[in-house]
XYZ file of C-alpha atoms in Angstrom:
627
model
C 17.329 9.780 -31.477
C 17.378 7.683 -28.709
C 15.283 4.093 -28.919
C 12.664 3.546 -25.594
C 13.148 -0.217 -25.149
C 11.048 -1.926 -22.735
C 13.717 -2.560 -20.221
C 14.354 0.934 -20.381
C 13.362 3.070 -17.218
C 11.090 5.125 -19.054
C 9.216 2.274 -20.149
C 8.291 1.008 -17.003
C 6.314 2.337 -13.582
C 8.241 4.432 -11.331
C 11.446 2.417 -9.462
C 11.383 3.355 -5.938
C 14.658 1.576 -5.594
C 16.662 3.329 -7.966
C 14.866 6.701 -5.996
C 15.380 5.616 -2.513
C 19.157 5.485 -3.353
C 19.489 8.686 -4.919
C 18.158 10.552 -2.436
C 20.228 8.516 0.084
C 23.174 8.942 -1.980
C 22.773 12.491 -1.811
C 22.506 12.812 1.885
C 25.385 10.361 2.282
C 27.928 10.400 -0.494
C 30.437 8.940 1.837
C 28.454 5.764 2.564
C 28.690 4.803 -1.478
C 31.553 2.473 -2.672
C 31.184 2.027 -6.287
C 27.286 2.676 -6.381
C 27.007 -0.314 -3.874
C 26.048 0.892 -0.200
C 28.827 0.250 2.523
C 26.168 -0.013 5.775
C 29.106 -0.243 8.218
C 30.110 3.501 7.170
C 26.193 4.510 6.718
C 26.027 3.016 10.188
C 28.772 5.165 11.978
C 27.001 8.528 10.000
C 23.854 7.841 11.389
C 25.361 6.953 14.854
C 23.036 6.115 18.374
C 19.940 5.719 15.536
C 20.425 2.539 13.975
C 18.964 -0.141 16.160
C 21.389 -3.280 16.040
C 19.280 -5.389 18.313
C 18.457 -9.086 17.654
C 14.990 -8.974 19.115
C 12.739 -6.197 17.988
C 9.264 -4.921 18.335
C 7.028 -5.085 15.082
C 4.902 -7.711 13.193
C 7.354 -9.995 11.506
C 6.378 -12.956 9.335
C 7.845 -15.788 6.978
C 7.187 -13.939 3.443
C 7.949 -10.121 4.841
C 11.145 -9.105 2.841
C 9.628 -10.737 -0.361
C 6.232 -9.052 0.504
C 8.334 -5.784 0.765
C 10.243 -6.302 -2.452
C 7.351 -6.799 -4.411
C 6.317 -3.424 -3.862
C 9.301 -2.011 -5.053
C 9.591 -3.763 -8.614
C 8.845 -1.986 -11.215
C 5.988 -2.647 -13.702
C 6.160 -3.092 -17.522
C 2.890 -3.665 -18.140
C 0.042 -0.761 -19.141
C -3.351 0.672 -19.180
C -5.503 0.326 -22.055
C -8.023 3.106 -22.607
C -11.469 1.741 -23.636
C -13.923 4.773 -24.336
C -16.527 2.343 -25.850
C -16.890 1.355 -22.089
C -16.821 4.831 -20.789
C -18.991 7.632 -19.681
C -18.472 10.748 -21.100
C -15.345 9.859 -21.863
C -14.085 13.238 -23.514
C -14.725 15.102 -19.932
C -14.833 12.754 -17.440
C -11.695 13.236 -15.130
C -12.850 9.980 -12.775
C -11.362 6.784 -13.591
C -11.786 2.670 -13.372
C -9.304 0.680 -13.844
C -9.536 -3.064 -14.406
C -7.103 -5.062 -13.153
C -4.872 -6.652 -10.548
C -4.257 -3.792 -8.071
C -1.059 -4.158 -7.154
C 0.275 -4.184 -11.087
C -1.846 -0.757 -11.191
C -0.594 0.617 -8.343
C 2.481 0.696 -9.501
C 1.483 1.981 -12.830
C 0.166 4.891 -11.322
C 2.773 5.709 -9.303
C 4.577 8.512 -11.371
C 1.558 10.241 -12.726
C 0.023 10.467 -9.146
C 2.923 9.758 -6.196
C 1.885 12.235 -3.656
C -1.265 13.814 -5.149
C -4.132 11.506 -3.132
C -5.695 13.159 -0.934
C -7.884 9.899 0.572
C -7.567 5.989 0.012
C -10.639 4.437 1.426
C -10.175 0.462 0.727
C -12.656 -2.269 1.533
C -9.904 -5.037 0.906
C -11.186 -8.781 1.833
C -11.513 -10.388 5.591
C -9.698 -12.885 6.431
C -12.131 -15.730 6.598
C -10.740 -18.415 5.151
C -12.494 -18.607 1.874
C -11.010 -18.352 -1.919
C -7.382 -16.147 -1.674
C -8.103 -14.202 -5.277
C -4.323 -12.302 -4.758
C -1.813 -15.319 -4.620
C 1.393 -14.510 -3.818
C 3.240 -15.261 -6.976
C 4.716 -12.726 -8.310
C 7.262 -14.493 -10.869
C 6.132 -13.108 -13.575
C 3.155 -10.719 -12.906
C 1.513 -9.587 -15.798
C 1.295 -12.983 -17.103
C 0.404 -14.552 -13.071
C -2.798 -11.555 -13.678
C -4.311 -13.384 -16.746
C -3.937 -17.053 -15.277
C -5.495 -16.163 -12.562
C -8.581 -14.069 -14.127
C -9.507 -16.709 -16.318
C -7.397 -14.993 -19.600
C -4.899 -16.952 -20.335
C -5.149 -20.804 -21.849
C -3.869 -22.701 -18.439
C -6.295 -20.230 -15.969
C -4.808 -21.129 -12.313
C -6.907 -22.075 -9.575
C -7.738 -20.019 -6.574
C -6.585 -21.623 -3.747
C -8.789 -21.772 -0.501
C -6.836 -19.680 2.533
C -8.211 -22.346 5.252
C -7.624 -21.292 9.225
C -6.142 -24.683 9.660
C -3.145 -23.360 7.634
C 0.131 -22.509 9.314
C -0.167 -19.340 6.796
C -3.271 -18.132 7.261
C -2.523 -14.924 8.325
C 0.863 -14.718 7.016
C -1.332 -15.042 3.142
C -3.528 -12.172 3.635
C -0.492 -10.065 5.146
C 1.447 -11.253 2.075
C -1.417 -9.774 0.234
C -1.924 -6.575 1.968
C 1.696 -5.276 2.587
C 3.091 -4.628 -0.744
C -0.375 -2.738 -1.932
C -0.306 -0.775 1.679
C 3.586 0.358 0.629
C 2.479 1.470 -2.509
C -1.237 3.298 -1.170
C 1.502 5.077 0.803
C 3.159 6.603 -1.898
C 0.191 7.873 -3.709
C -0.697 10.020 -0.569
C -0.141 13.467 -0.619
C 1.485 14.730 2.915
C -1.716 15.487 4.484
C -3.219 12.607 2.732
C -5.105 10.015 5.212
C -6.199 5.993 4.444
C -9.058 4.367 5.688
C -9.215 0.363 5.548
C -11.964 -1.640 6.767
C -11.845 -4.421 8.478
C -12.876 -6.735 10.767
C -11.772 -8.806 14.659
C -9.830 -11.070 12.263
C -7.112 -9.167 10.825
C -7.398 -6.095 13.167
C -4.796 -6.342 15.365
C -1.739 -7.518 12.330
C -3.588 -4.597 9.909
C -2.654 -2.262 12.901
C 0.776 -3.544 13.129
C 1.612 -3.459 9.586
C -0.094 -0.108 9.528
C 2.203 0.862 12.066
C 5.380 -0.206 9.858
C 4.426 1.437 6.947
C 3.234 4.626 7.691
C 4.193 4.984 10.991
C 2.795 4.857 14.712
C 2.703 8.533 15.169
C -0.184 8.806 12.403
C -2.617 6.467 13.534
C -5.225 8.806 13.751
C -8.316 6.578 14.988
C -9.791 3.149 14.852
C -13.660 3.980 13.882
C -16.423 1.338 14.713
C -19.630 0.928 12.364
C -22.224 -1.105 13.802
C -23.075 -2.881 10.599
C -25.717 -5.153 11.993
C -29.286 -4.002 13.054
C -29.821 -6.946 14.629
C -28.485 -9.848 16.964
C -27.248 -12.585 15.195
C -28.983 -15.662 17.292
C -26.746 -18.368 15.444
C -23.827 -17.600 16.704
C -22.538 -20.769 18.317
C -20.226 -18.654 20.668
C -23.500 -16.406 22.205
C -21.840 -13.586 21.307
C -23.309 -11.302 18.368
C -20.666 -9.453 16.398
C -22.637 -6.428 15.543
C -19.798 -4.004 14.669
C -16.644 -3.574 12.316
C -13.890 -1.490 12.129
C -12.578 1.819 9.775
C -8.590 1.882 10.788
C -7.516 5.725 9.724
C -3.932 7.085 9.508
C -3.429 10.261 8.849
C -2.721 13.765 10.369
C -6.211 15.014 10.865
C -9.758 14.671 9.627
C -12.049 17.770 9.234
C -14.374 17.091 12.069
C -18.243 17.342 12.832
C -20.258 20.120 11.467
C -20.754 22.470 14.628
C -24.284 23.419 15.218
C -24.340 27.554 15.653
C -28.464 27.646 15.192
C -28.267 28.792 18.978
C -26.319 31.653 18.614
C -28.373 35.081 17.678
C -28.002 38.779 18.332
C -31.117 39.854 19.740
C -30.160 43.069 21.727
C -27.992 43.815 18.467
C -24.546 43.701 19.843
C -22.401 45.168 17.884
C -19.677 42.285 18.556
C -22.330 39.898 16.261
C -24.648 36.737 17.174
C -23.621 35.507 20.633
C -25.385 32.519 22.767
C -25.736 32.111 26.427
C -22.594 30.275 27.698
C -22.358 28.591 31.276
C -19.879 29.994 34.116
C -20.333 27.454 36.827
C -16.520 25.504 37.482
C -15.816 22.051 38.025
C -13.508 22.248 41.152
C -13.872 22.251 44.682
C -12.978 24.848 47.055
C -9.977 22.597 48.171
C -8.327 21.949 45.101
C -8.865 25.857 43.355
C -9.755 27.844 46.065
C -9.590 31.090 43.947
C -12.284 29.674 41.686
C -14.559 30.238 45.204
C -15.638 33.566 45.567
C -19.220 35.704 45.912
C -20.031 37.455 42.189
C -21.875 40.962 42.925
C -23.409 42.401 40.100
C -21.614 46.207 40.059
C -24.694 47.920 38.734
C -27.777 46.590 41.113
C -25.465 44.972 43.724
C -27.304 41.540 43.652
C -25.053 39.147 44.969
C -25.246 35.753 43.741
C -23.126 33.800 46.092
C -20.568 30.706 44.833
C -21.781 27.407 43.467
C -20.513 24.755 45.152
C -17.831 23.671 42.295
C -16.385 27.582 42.301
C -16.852 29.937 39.388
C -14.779 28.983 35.712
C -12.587 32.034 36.024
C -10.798 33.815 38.376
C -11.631 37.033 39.956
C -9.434 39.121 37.010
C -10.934 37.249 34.178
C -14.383 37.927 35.634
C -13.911 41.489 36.408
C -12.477 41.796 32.640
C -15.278 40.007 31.376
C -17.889 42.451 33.365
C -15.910 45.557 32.355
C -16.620 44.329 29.228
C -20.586 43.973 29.415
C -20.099 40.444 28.786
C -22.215 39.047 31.998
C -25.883 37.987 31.585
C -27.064 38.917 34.919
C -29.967 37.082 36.547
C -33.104 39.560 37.858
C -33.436 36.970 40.470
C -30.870 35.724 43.473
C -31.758 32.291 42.429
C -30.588 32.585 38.805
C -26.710 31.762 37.722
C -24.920 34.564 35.870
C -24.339 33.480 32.547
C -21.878 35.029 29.950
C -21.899 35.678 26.166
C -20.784 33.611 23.827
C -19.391 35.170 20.434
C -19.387 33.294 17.423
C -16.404 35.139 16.367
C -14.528 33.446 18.759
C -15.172 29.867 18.284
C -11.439 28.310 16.885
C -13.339 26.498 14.664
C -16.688 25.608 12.936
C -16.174 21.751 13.602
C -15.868 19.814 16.610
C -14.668 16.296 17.589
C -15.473 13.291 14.924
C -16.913 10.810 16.727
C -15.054 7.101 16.414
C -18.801 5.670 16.551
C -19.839 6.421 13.030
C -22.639 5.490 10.796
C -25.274 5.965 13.200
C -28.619 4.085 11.943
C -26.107 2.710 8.863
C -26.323 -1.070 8.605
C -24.947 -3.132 6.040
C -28.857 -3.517 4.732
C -28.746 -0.206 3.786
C -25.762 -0.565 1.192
C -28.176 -3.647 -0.047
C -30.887 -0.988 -0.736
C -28.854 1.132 -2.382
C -28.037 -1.857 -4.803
C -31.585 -2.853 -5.092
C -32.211 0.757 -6.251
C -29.735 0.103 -9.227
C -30.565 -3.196 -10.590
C -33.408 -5.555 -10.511
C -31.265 -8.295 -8.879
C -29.011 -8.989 -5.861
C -26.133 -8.960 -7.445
C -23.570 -7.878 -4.373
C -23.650 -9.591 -1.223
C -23.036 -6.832 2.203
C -22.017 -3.991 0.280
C -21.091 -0.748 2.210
C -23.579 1.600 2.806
C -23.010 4.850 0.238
C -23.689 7.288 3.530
C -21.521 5.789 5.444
C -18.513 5.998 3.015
C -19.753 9.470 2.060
C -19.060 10.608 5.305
C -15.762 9.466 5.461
C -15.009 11.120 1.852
C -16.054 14.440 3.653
C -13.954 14.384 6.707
C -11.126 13.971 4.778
C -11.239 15.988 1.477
C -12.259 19.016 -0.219
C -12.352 20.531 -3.383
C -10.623 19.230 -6.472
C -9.240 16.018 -4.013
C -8.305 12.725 -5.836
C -10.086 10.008 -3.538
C -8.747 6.236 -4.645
C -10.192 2.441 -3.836
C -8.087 -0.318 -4.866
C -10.862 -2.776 -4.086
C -13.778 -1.276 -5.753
C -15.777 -3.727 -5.744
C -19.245 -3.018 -5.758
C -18.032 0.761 -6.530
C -19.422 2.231 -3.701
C -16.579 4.206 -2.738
C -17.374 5.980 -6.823
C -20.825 6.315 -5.852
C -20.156 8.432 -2.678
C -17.706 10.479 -4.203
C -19.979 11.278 -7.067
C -22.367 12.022 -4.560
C -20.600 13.944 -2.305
C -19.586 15.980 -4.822
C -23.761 16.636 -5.707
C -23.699 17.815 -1.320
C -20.827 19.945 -1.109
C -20.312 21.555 -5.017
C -16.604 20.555 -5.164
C -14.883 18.894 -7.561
C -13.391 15.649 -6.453
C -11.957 12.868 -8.604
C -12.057 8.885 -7.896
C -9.528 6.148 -9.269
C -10.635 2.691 -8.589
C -9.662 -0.404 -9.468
C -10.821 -3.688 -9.559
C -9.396 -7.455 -10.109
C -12.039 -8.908 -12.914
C -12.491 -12.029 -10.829
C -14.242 -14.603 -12.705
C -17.869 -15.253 -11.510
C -19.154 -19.080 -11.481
C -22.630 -19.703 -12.425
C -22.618 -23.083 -11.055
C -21.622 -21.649 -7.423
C -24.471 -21.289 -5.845
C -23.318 -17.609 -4.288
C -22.247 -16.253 -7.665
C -25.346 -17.477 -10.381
C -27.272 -14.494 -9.900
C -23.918 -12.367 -10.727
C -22.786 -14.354 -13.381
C -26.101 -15.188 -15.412
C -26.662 -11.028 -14.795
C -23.245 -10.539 -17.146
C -24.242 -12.989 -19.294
C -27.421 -11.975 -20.088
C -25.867 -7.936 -20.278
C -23.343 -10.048 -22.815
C -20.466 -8.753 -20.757
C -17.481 -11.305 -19.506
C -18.835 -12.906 -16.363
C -16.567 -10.995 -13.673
C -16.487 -8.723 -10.834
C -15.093 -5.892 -12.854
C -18.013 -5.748 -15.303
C -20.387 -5.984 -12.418
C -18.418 -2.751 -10.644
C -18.645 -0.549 -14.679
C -22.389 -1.415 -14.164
C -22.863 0.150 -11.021
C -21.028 2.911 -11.710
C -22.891 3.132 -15.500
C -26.197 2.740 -13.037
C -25.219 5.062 -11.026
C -23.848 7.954 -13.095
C -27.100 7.937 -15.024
C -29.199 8.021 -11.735
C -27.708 10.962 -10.250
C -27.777 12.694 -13.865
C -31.668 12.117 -13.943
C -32.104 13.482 -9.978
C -30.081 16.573 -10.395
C -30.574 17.778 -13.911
C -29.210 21.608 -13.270
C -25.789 19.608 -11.973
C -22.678 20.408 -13.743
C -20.192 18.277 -12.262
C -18.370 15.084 -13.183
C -21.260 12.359 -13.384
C -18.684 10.294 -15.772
C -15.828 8.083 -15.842
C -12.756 6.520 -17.972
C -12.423 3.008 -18.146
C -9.011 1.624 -18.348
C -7.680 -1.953 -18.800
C -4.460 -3.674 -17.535
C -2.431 -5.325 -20.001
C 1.324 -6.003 -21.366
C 3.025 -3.274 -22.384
C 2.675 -1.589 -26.240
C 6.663 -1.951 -26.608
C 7.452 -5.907 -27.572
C 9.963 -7.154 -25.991
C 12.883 -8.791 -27.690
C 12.482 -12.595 -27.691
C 14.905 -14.323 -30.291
C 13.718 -17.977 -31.506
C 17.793 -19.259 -31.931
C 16.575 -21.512 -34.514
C 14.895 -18.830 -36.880
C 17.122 -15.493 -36.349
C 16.200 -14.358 -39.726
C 12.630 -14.986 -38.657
C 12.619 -13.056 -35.357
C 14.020 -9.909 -37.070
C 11.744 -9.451 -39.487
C 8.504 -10.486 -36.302
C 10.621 -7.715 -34.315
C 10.744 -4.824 -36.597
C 8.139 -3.117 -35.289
C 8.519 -2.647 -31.824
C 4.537 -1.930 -30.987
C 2.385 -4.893 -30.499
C 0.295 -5.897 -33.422
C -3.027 -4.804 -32.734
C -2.351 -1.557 -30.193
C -3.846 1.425 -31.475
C -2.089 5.026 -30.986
C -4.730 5.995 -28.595
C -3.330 2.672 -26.562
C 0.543 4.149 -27.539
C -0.345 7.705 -26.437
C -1.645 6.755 -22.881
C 1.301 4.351 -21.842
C 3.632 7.549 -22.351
C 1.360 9.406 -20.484
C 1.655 6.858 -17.640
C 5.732 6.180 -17.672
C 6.501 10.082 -18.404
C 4.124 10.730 -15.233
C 1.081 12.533 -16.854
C -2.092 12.693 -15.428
C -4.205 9.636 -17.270
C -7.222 12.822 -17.952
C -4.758 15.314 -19.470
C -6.100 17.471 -22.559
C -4.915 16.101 -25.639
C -4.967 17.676 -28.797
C -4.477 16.104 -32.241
C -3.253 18.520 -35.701
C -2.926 17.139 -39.034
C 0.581 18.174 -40.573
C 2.226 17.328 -43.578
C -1.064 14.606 -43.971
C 0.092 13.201 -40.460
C -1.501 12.880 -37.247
C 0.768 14.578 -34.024
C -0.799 14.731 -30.678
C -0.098 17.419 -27.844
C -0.135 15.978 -24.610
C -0.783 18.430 -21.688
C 0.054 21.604 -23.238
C 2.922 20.193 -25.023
C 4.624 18.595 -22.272
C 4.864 15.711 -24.772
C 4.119 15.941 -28.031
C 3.668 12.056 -30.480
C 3.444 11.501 -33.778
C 3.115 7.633 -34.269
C 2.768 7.476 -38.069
C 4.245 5.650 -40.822
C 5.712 6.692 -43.951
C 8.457 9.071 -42.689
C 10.723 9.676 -45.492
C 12.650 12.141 -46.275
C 10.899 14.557 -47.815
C 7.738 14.308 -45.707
C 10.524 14.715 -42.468
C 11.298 18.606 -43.777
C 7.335 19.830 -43.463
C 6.325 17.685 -40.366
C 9.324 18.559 -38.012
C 8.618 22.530 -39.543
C 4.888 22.396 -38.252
C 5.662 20.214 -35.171
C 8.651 23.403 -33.933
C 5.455 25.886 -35.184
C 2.618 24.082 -33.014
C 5.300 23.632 -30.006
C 6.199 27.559 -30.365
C 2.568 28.421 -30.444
C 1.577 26.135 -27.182
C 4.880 27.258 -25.408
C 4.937 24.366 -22.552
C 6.293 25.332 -19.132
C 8.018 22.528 -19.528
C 10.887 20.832 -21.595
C 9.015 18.608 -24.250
C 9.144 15.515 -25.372
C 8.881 14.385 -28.965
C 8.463 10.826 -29.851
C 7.903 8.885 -32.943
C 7.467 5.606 -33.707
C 10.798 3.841 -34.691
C 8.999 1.604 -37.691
C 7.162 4.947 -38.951
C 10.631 6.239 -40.316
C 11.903 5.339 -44.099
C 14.883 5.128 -43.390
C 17.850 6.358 -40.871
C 18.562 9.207 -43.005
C 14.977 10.056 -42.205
C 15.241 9.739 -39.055
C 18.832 11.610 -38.310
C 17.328 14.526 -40.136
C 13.965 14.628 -37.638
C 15.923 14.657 -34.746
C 18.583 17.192 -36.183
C 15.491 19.914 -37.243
C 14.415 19.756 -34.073
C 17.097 19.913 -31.762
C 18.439 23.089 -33.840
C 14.911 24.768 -33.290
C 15.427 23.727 -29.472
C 13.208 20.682 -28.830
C 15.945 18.476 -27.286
C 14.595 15.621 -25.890
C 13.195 13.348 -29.561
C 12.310 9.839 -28.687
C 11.299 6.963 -31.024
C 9.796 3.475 -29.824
């Protein structure tokens, strides 16, 4: 029975290292020299496409490589399910997570790499205020706590000031490893949205470009957040507007109104509506657009407009042998022809980049003040306006994610959308819980709110309360709706498994600390969703719970992965549990091979544990794990 250790690669979030060289391994076997990669040889395989130039075009800064490693180490830390925080916990298939995003992001990455449909992320401006995501990364679990206030020797957030010589090479430090990731998560018609601002605009694009590529920018979308001029600007120019930067393949488009089409000499071709026929070239440049049209029954003749005709003389006649002219009773009238709604391509049309028409940032204010009885978010977005974005870019049962929740607004439209449209859509957000300061003058109202809720004074708590708000508002205005008004609340936090740490002085000592490998205090609820996160199961899969032989075992997902993290595993209770575990797995018949795992402490002895492992690979269950 093999051991899961907490350096071991099922213990930790997905390595896209390790992946990236298989699959390049595969494709070029030749270019590997004792599992090392020999880039002269890769370089003569892949011929005229390597670029060996010195000087290259692309956003380069001090900090790029390490920004770009970061993304790519793995995690060992976890998610800790809190249900006491939840709503609806048992059904709810939304989810927010607290915690630094980048640690979750990679957390998530093997339960959900390439199953986002939409990441919509509000992540901060550049503006030279407090940097909350420092670039240390030494050790980042523990670097999470400092810097949230929960550990002893909290760090200080340092202030990202334009006078700098890193000002912008900070926030790209910030950005690019969580952008890499965002990737991943995206399905292949998935699209991101990121807002932002004059600031950053121009490096977002760039990095943008690196990661996901030029050929998907899709748009650059402009909100006029402000409803009116700004008359202290010291420059005399009033930035009224902000930016949505999308990548993608394609967005859904605008509704198309059909209210004009109708059938009312009941064609038997459907509704119709009256469609111009007048060109837009001169007799110069399409001189067999410029001809007289006669109508064939009364011979009327209505001459040429002066920009010619839209079709030629064989389209027209086709169109008139097919009764598909409105002719005028009057010379002075312009033929006209029908329409069909059958043959529009589509029912949408063009998106316009100007969005959030009569959507100011006052308007994500009211929907605050609707919530709670104080201010306690300064400019959030407006819920229409990210609504809208939601539903030009999913459908159905769509997983929509926001790594910077903040004031949850993104949860709110999604919720919400859901309520417009019937469909089934899921949100993951996440959110830092960044300590709030009652003595700061721009954070009192915030933090005395938490206090007086008794809840931690940070962001995070503030986010679960609109969300908690909002789930029971849109419960109480729709009471025949049926959908997913809930959510899961999830915590970051260091992994279940302990990790080996020897004091040399007291060997005896650490042995007996380190026989158990689970952290004192985790619960198996905590135990069971960590292996759903490193075996890559959805965080909202069903899971069942039997008693056998007087112990609890949990089916995960159908039996995908079955856990039975009890003590007192001898040998004689060994012979009835692994009997009904091989009954239970028989009865749920997975699609899948199963996995089995115990806890490693939970065993008697080895004899115990031999036997467990021996019952069930004979009855075909091969892959028995104990932690």
């Amino acid at each position: 029975m093999k051991k899961l250790e907490l350096d071991a690669p099922e213990t930790k979030s997905a390595d896209v290292v390790s992946d990236n060289l298989s699959a390049l391994q595969s494709l070029f076997p030749d270019a590997f020299r004792e599992g090392k990669i020999d880039f002269d040889i890769l370089k003569q395989l892949l011929g005229d496409a390597v670029d060996d130039r010195d000087e290259k075009y692309g956003l380069n800064w001090h900090g790029k490589r390490k920004a770009r490693q970061i993304a790519l180490t793995p995690s060992v830390g976890t998610l800790l399910p809190c249900p006491e925080e939840s709503v609806d916990w048992e059904n709810s298939r939304n989810l927010m997570i607290e915690g630094d995003n980048l640690e979750v992001l990679k957390l998530l990455q093997k339960s959900y790499a390439g199953k986002v449909k939409l990441v919509y992320i509000d992540p901060p401006y550049n503006t030279g205020g407090d940097f909350v995501y420092p670039d240390d990364f030494s050790d980042s679990i523990n670097n999470y706590f400092k810097i949230t206030g929960q550990a002893i020797d909290g760090k200080k957030l340092s202030t990202n000031a334009e006078s700098s010589g890193r000002f912008h090479t900070s926030w790209l430090n910030m950005m690019y490893p969580r952008l890499k990731l965002a990737k991943s998560l995206l399905d292949e018609d998935g699209l991101i949205f990121v807002s932002i601002d004059d600031g950053e605009l121009p490096n977002l694009r760039l990095a943008m470009d690196d990661i996901f590529g030029e050929e998907r920018f899709l748009a650059t979308f402009i909100w006029k957040s402000r409803q009116n001029k700004d008359n202290r600007t010291v420059t005399g120019a009033s930035v009224d507007h902000e930016y949505i930067v999308a990548y993608g393949n394609k967005i859904r488009g605008s509704q198309r109104n059909v209210q004009q089409y109708s059938n009312v000499d009941n064609d038997p071709r459907g509704d119709w509506a009256s469609a111009n026929m007048v060109g837009i070239a001169t007799a110069d440049r399409r001189p067999n657009l410029h001809y007289d049209l006669v109508n064939p029954q009364t011979g009327i003749n209505y001459g040429c407009p002066d920009m010619g005709w839209r079709y030629d003389r064989t389209t027209m006649g086709r169109l008139i042998g097919e009764d598909r002219i409105l002719w005028p009773q009057s010379t002075e009238g312009r033929p006209r022809r029908k329409a069909f709604i059958s043959e529009l391509e589509s029912e949408f049309t063009g998106f316009s980049t100007v969005i959030g028409e009569a959507l100011f940032t006052r308007d994500g204010t009211a929907d605050i003040d609707r919530l709670f009885d104080v201010r306690v978010f300064n400019f959030p977005k407006p819920v229409q306006l990210i609504r809208t974005l939601i539903e030009q870019a999913t459908f159905d049962e769509d997983i929509v994610v926001d790594f910077f929740a903040g004031s949850g607004t993104t949860a709110h439209a999604t919720m919400l959308q859901n309520l417009v449209d019937g469909s089934t859509r899921r949100f993951i957000t996440v959110q830092l819980p960044e300590p709030l300061d009652s003595s700061n003058r721009d954070q009192k109202t915030a933090a005395d709110f938490c206090a007086e809720l008794g809840r931690p004074q940070n962001i995070a708590e503030l986010t679960k309360e609109r969300l908690l708000r909002t789930c029971a508002m849109l419960e109480a205005e729709n009471p025949g709706f049926t959908g997913d008004l809930g959510f899961r609340v999830f915590k970051l936090a260091q992994s279940n498994i302990r990790a080996w740490e020897p004091v040399p002085n007291d060997l005896e000592g650490t042995l007996l600390a380190n026989a158990d490998h689970i952290v004192p205090g985790r619960t198996e609820q905590d135990i069971l969703y960590e292996l759903l996160l490193k075996l890559g199961l959805d965080l909202c899969v069903p899971i069942e719970k039997k008693q056998i032989a007087g112990k609890s075992v949990h089916a995960i997902g159908g039996g995908a992965l079955m856990a039975c993290l009890a003590d007192g595993l001898s040998k004689d209770v060994v012979e009835s549990l692994s009997a009904g575990i091989v009954a239970w797995w028989k009865q749920l018949a997975p699609a899948v091979d199963t996995r089995v795992v115990f806890k490693d402490s939970g065993f008697a002895d080895d004899v115990a544990k031999t036997n467990m492992a021996a019952i069930l690979n004979q009855n075909g269950i091969l892959d028995v794990r104990s932690l």
